[in-house]
C-alpha atoms as a PDB file:
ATOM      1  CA  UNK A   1     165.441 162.657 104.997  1.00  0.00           C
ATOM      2  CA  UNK A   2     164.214 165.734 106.788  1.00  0.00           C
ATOM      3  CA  UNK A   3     160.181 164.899 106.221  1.00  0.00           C
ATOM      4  CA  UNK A   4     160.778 161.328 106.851  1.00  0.00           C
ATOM      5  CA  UNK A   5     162.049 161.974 110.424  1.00  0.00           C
ATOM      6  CA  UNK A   6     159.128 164.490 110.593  1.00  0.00           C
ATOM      7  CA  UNK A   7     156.663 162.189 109.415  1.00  0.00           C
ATOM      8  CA  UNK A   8     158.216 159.246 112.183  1.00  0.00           C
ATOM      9  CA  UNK A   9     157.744 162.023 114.769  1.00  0.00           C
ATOM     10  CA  UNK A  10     154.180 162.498 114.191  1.00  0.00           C
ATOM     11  CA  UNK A  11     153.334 159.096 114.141  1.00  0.00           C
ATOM     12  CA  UNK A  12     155.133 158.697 117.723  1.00  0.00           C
ATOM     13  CA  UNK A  13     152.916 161.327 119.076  1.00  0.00           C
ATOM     14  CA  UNK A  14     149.742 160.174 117.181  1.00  0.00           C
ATOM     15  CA  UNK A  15     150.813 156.690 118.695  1.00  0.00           C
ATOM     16  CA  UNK A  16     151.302 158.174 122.257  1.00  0.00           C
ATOM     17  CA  UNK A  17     147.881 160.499 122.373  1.00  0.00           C
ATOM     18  CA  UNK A  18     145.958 157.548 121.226  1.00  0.00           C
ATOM     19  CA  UNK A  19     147.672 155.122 124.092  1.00  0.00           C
ATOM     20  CA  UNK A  20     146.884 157.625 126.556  1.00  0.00           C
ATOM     21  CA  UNK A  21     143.606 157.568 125.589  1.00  0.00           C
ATOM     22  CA  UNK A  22     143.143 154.076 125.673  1.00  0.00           C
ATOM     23  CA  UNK A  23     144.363 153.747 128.515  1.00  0.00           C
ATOM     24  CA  UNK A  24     142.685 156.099 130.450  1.00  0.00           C
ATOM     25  CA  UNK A  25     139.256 154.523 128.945  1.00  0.00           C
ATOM     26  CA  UNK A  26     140.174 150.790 129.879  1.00  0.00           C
ATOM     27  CA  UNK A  27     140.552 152.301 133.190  1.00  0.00           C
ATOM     28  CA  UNK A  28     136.681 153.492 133.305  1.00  0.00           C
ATOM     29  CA  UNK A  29     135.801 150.439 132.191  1.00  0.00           C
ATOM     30  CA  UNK A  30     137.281 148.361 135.258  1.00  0.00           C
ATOM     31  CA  UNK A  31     133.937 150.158 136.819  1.00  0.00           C
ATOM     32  CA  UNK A  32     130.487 148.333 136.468  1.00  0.00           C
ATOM     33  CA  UNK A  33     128.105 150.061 134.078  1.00  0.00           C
ATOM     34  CA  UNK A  34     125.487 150.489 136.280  1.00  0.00           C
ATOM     35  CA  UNK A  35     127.173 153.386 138.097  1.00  0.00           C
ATOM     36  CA  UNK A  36     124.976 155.823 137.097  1.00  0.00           C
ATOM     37  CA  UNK A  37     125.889 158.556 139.413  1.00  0.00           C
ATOM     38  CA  UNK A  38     128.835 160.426 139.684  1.00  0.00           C
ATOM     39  CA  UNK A  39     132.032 159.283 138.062  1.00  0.00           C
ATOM     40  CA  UNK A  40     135.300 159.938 140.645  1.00  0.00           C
ATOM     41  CA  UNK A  41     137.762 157.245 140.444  1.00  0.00           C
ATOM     42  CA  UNK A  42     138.725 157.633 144.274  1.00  0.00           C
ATOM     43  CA  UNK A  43     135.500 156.982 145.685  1.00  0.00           C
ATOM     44  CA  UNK A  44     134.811 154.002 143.384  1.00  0.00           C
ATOM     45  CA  UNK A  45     138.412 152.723 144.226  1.00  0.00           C
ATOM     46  CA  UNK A  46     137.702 153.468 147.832  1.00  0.00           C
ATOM     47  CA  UNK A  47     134.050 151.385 147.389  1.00  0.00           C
ATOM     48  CA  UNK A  48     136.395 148.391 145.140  1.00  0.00           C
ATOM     49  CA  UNK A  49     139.212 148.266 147.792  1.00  0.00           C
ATOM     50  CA  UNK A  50     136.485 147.206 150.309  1.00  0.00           C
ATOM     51  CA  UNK A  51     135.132 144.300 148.228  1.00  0.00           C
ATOM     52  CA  UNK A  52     138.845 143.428 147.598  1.00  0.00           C
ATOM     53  CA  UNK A  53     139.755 143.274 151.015  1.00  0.00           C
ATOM     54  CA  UNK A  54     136.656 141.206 151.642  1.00  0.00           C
ATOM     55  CA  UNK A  55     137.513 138.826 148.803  1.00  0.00           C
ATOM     56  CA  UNK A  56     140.897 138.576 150.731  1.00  0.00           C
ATOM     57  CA  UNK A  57     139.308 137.547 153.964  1.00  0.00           C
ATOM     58  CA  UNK A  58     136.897 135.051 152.477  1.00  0.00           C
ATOM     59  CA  UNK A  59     138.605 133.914 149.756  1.00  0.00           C
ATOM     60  CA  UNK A  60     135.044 132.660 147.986  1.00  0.00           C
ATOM     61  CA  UNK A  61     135.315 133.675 144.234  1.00  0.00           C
ATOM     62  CA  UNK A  62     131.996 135.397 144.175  1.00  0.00           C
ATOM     63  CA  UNK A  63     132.651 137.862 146.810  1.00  0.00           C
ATOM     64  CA  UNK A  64     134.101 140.461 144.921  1.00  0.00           C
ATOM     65  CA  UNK A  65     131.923 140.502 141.798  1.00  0.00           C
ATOM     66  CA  UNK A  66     128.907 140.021 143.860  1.00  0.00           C
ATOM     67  CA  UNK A  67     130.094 143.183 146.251  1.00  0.00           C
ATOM     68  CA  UNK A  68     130.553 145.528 143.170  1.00  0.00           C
ATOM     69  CA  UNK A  69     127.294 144.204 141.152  1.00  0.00           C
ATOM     70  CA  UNK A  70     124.412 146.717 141.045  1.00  0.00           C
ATOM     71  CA  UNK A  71     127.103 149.176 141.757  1.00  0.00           C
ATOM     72  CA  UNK A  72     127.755 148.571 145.692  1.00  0.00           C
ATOM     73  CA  UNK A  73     124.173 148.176 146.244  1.00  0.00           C
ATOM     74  CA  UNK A  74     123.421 144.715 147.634  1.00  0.00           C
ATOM     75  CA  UNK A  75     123.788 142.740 150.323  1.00  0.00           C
ATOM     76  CA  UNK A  76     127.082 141.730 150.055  1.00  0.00           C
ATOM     77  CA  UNK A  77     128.634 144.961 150.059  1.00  0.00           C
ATOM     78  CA  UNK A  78     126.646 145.458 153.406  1.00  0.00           C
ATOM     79  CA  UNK A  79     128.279 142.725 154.962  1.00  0.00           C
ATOM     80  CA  UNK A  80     131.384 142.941 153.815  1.00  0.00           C
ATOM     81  CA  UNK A  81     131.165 146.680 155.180  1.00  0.00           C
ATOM     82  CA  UNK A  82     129.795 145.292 158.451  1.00  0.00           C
ATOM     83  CA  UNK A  83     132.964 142.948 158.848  1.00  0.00           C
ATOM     84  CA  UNK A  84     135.550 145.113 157.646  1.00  0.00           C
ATOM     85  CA  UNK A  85     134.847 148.414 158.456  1.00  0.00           C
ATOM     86  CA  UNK A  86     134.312 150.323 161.929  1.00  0.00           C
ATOM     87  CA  UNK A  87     130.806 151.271 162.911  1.00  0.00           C
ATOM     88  CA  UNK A  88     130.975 154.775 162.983  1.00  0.00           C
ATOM     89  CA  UNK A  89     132.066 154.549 159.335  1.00  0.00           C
ATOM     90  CA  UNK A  90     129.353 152.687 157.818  1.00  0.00           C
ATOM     91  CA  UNK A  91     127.130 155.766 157.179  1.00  0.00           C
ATOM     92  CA  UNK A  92     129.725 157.446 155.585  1.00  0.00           C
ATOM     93  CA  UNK A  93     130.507 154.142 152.973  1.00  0.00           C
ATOM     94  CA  UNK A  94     126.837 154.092 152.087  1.00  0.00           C
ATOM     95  CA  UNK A  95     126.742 158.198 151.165  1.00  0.00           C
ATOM     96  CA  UNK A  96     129.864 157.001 148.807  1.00  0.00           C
ATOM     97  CA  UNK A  97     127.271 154.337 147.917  1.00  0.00           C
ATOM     98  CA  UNK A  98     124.859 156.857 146.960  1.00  0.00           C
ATOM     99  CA  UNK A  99     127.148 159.320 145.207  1.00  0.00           C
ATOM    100  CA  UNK A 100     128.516 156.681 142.340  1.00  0.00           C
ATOM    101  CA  UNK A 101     124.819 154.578 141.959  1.00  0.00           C
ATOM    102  CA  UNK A 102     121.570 155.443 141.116  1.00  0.00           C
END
């Protein structure tokens, strides 16, 4: 009785270690690829909040795919950055820019 409960017990924590895992690898992978640069989750969210918000404004499918592709470098990202953000904050979006890409 004794090793069976043991053995349930280590399965729950295999079970739980391998979730976590999982989980926090899904999470990566919510990130385009070509982000070759450095890996923080904050500044990509930070970069992935603006295309959201700019999807939310437009409400045109492509806008948020098209915002993240190349990681944040296009065209899209620019103007979504023009329209949503302040001025004085642009140079600071496109050092984030630099720091997750190429």
């Amino acid at each position: 009785m004794i090793a069976l409960r043991l053995m349930a017990v280590t399965l729950l924590v295999a079970l739980a270690a391998s979730t976590t895992w999982a989980r926090s690898f899904n999470k990566r992978a919510n990130f385009d690829p070509s982000c070759t640069g450095v890996y923080d989750r904050e500044l990509l969210g930070r970069l992935s909040r603006l295309c959201d918000d700019c999807y939310n404004v437009f409400r045109e499918p492509k806008v948020a795919t098209e915002c993240r592709s190349n990681c944040f470098y296009n065209p899209v990202f620019v103007q979504c950055l023009e329209y949503l953000i302040p001025a004085d904050l642009h140079e600071e979006y496109q050092a984030l820019v630099q720091t997750v890409g190429k």
